[in-house]
Short mmCIF file of C-alpha atoms in Angstrom, two decimals:
data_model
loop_
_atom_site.label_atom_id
_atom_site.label_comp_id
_atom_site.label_asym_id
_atom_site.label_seq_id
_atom_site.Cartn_x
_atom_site.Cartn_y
_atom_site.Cartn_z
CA UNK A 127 -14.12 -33.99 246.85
CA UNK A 128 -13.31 -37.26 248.49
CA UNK A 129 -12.64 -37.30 252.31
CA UNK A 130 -8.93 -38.89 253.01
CA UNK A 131 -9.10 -41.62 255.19
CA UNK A 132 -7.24 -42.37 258.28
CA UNK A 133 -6.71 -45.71 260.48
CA UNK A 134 -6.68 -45.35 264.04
CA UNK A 135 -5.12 -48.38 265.77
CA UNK A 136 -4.85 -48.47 269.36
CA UNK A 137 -5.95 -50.75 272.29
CA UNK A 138 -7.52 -47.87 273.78
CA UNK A 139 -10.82 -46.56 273.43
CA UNK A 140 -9.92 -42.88 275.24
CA UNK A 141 -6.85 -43.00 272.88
CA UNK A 142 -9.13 -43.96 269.68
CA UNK A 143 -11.89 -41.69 270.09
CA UNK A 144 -9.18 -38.60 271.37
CA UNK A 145 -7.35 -38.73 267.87
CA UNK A 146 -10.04 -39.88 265.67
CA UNK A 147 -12.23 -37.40 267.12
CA UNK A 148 -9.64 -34.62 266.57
CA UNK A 149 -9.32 -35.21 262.85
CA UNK A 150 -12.91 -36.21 262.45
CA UNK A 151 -13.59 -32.46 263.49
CA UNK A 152 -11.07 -31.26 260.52
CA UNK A 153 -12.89 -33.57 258.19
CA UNK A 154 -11.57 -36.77 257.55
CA UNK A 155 -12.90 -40.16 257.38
CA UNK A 156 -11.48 -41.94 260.61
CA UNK A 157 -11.78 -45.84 261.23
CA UNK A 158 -11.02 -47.93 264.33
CA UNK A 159 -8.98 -50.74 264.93
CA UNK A 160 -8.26 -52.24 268.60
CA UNK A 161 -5.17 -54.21 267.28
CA UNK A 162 -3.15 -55.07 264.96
CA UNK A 163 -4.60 -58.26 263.65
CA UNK A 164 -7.96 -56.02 263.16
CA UNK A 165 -5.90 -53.14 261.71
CA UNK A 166 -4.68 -55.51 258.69
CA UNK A 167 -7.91 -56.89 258.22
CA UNK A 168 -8.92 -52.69 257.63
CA UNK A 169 -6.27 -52.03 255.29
CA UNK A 170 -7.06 -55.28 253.15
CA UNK A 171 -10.73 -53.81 252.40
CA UNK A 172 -9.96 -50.42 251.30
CA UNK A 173 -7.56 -47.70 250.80
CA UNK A 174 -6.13 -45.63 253.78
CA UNK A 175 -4.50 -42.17 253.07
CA UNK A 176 -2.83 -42.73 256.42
CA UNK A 177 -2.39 -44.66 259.56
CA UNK A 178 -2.11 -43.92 263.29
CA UNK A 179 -0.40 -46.67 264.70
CA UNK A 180 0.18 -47.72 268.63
CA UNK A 181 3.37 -49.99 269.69
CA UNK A 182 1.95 -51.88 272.71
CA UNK A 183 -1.25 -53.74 271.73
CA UNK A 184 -2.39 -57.40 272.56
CA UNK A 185 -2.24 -60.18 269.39
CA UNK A 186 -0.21 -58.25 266.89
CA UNK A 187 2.14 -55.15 268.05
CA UNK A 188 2.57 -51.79 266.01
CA UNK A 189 6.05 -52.90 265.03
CA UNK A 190 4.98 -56.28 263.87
CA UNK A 191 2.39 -54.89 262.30
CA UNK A 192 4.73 -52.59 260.83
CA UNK A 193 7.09 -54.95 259.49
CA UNK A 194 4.34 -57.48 257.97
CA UNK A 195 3.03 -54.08 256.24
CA UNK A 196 5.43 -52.99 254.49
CA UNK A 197 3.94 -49.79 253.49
CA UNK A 198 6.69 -48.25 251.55
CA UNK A 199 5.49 -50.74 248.64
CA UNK A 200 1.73 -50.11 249.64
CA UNK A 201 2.43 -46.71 249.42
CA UNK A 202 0.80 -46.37 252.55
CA UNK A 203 1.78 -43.81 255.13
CA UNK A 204 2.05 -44.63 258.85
CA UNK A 205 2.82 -42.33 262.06
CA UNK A 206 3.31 -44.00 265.31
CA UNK A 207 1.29 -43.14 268.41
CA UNK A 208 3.15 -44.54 271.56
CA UNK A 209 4.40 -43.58 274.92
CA UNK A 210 7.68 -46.01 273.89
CA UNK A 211 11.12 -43.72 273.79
CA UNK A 212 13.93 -45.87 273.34
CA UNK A 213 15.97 -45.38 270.75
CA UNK A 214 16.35 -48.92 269.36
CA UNK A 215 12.81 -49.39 268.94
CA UNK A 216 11.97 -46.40 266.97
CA UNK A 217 14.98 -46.99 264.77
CA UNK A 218 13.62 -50.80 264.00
CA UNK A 219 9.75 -48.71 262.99
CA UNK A 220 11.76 -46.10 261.24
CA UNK A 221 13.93 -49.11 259.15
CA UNK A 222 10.18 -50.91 258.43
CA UNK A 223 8.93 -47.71 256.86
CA UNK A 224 7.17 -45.37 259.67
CA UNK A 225 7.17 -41.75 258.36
CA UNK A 226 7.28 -40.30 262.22
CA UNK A 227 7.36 -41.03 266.03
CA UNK A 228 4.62 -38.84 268.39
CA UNK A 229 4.62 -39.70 272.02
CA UNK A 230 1.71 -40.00 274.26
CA UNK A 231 0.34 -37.75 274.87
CA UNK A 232 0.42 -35.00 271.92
CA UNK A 233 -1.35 -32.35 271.28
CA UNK A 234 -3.86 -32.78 269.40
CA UNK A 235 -3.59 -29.80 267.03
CA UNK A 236 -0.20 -30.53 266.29
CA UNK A 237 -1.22 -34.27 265.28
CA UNK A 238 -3.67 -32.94 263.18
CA UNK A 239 -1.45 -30.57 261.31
CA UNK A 240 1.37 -33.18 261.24
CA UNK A 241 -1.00 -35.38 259.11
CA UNK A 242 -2.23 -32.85 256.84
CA UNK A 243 0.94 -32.31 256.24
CA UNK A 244 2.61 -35.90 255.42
CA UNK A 245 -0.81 -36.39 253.24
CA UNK A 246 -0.73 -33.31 251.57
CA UNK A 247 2.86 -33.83 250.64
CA UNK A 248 2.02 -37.17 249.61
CA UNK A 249 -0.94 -36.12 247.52
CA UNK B 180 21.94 -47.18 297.02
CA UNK B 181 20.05 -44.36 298.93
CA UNK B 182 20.76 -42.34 296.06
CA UNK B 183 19.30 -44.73 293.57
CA UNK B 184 16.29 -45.16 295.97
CA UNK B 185 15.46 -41.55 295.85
CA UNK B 186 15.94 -41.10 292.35
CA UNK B 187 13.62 -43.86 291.86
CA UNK B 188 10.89 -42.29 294.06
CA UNK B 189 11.38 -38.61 291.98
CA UNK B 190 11.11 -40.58 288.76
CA UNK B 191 7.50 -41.89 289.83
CA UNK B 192 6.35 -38.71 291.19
CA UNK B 193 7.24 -36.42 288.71
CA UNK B 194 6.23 -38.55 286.58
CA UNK B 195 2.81 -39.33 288.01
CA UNK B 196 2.11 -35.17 288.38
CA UNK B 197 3.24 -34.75 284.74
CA UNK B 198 0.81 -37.05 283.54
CA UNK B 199 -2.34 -35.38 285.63
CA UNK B 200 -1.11 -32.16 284.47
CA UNK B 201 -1.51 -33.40 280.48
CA UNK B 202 -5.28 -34.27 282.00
CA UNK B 203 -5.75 -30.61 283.76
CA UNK B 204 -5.69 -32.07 286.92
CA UNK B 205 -3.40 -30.79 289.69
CA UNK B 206 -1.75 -33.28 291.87
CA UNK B 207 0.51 -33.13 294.54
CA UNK B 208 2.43 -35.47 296.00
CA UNK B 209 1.81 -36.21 299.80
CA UNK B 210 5.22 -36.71 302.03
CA UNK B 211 6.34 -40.28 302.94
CA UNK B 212 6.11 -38.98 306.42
CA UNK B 213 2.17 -37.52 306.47
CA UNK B 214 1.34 -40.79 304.45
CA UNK B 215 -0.85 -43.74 306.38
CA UNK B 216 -1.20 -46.80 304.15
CA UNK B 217 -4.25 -47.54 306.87
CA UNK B 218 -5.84 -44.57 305.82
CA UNK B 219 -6.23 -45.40 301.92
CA UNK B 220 -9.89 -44.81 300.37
CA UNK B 221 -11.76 -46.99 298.43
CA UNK B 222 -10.56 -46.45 294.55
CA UNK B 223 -13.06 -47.14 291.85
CA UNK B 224 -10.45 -47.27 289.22
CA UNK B 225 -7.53 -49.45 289.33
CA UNK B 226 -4.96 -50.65 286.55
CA UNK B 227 -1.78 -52.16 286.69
CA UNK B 228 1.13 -52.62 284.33
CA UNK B 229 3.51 -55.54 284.53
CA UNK B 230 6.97 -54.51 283.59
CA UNK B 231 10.86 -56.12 283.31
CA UNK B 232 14.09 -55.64 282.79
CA UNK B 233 17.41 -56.02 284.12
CA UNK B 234 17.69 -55.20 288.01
CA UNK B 235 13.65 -54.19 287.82
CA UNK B 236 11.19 -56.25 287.66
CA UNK B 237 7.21 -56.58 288.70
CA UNK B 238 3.69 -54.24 288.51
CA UNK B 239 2.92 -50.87 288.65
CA UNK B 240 -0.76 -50.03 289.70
CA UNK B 241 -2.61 -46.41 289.21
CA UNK B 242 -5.67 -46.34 291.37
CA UNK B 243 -8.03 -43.20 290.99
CA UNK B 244 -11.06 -42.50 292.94
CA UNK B 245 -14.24 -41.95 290.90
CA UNK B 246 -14.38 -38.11 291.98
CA UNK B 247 -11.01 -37.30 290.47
CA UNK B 248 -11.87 -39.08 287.31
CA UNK B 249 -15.14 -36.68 286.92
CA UNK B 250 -12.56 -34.22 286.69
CA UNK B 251 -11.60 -35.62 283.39
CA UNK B 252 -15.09 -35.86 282.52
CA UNK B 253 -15.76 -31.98 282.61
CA UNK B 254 -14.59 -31.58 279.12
CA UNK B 255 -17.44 -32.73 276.48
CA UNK B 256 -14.83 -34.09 274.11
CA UNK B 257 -13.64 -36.51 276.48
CA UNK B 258 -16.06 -39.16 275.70
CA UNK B 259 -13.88 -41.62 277.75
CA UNK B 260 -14.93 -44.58 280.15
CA UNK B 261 -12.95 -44.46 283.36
CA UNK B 262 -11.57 -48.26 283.25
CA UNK B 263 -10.36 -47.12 280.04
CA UNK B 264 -9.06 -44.15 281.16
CA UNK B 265 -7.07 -45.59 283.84
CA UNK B 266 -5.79 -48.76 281.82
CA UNK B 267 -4.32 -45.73 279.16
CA UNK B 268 -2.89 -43.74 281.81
CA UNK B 269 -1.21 -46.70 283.57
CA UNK B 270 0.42 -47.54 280.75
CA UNK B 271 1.53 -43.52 279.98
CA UNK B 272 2.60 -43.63 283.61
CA UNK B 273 4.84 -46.30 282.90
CA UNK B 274 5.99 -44.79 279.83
CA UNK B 275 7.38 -42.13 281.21
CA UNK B 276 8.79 -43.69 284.01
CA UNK B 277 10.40 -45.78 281.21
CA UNK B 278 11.58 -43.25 279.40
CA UNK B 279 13.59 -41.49 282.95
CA UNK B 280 15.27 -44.68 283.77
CA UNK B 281 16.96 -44.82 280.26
CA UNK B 282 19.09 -42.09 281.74
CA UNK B 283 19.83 -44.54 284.31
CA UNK B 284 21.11 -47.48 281.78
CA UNK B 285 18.12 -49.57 282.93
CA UNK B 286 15.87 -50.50 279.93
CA UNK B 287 12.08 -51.60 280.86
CA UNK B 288 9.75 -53.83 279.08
CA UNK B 289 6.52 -53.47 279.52
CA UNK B 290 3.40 -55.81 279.36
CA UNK B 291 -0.24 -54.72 278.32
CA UNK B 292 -2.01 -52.75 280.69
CA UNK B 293 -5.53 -54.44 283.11
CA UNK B 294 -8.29 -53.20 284.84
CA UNK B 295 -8.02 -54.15 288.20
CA UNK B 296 -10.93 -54.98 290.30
CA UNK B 297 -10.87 -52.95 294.10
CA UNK B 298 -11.11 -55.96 295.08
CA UNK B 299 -7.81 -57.48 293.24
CA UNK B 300 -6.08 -54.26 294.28
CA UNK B 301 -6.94 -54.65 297.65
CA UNK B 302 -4.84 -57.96 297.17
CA UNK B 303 -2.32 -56.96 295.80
CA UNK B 304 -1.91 -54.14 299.03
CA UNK B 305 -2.16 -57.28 301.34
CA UNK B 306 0.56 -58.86 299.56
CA UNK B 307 2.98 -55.74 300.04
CA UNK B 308 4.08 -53.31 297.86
CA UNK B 309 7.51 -52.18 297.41
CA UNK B 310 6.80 -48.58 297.94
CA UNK B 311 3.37 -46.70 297.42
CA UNK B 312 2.74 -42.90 296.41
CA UNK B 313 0.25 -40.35 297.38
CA UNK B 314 -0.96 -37.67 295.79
CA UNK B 315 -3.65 -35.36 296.49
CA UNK B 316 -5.82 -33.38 294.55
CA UNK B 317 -8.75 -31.33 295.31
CA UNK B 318 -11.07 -34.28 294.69
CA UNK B 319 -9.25 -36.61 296.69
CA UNK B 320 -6.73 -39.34 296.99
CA UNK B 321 -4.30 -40.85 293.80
CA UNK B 322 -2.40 -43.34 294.49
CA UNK B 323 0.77 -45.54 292.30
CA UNK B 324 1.79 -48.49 293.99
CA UNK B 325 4.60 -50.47 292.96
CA UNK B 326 5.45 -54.29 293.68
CA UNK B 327 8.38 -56.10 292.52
CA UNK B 328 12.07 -56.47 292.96
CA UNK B 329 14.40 -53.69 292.73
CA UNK B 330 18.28 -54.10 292.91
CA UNK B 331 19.27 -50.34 292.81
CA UNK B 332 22.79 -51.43 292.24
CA UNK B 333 22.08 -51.43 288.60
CA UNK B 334 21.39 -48.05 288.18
CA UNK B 335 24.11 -46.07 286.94
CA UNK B 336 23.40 -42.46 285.99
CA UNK B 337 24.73 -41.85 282.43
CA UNK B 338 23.77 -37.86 282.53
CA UNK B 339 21.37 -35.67 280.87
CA UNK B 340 20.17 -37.65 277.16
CA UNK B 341 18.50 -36.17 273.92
CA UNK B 342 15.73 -38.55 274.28
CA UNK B 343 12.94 -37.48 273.22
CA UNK B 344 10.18 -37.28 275.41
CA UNK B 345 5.89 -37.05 275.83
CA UNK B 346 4.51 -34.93 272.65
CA UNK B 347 7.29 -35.03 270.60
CA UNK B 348 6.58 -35.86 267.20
CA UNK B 349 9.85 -36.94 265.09
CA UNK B 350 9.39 -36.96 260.90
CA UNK B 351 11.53 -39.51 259.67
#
């Protein structure tokens, strides 16, 4: 059976290898990116089941990222990662098509299980 | 403005012992009073965080010694570097500092979070900060210093708020 695929884009190497490391363990195929600009370049080559996207990151931001996505067209689901609360911010990701809001930092087993979730309901 | 002042100061420390405590690691902040800026260590691991908004404005700075950090380092699946460590945790102490003063109608932006050099940090404490907070933990010194401008005029409490706050996850 073919591994699902996740994107893990943060400016932070503890962050990166925290949650790809937690859903490595469960089985999935986890890839890096350290920004935004790097993360679009990833999703160009090949097929994500999901990304794991941070809001404060040098070049390109999660939210700009976001909204140059799309990924209601792509059909690509995306979760943000962020330690950002305020209200207007995480309406503007919800309007450009994130599926969900986690703030730094989560529990791992509970970000695992959220994305099995949103994939397996996607699937 | 007292009031604001000493708001401000419980935002940062509970703050700062929250964050620890998501690491394991017990802190505990030291009284203003017991406190002797002359008496700082030497901290192997310094970030900062620049951060604005209205009535608040300037850089927060984490500095960890190397011994506390090894505390992190106890658990194998931490394969974390401690400049990155701090640079992440800087900006998660600032996120939850953010996330306090929304109940005070006073909005933050942040910048992207540095690696400071001792040596820049020791600066940056000859400059002046604004205020500076200990904490200790069985492996020594932490320390968050803030330097800026503060007007606490513009804080005005707005009461308890359904914000949502660190591990939340929200489905939309």
């Amino acid at each position: 059976m073919e591994r699902k695929s996740v994107l893990v884009v943060d400016d932070s190497e503890t962050i990166r290898k925290q949650v790809g490391g937690a859903l490595a363990r469960v089985g999935f195929d986890v890839v890096e990116a350290v920004d935004g600009l790097e993360a679009l370049e990833r999703i160009d080559e090949r097929k994500f089941s999901l990304v794991i996207l941070d809001v404060n990151m040098p070049r390109l931001n999660g939210i700009e990222l976001l909204e140059r996505l799309d990924p209601k067209k792509r059909g690509l689901l995306v979760l943000m990662l962020t330690t950002e609360v305020e209200p207007a911010i995480i309406e503007r990701a919800k309007k450009a098509g994130a599926r969900g809001w986690m703030i730094k930092p989560v529990n791992l087993d509970q970000l695992v299980r959220t994305v099995e979730k949103l994939i397996g309901a996607a699937a | 403005m007292h009031d604001s002042r000493a708001a401000l100061d419980i935002i940062i420390q509970s703050s700062t012992v929250e964050l620890f405590h998501s690491w394991g690691i017990a802190v505990a902040p030291v009284a203003r009073n017991l406190f002797r800026p002359e008496q700082f260590q030497s901290y192997e691991l310094v970030a900062s965080i620049d951060f604005d908004g209205r009535g608040l404005n300037g850089t927060l700075a984490l500095a960890v010694p190397q011994s506390v950090f090894a505390l992190v380092k106890q658990d194998p699946t931490r394969p974390h570097t401690g400049r990155d460590w701090v640079r992440e945790n800087v900006n998660q102490l600032l996120g939850r500092i953010k996330g306090r003063l929304l109940q005070f109608q006073v909005t933050l932006k942040a910048g992207l979070p540095a690696v400071m050099t001792p040596e820049a940090f020791e600066q940056m404490r000859a400059r002046g900060f604004l205020a500076v907070y200990a904490f200790r933990t069985l492996r020594g010194e932490v320390l968050v210093a803030l330097s800026g401008q503060v007007d606490y005029s513009v804080f005005v409490y707005s009461g308890a708020t359904t914000l949502p706050s660190e591990g939340d996850i929200i489905l939309f």
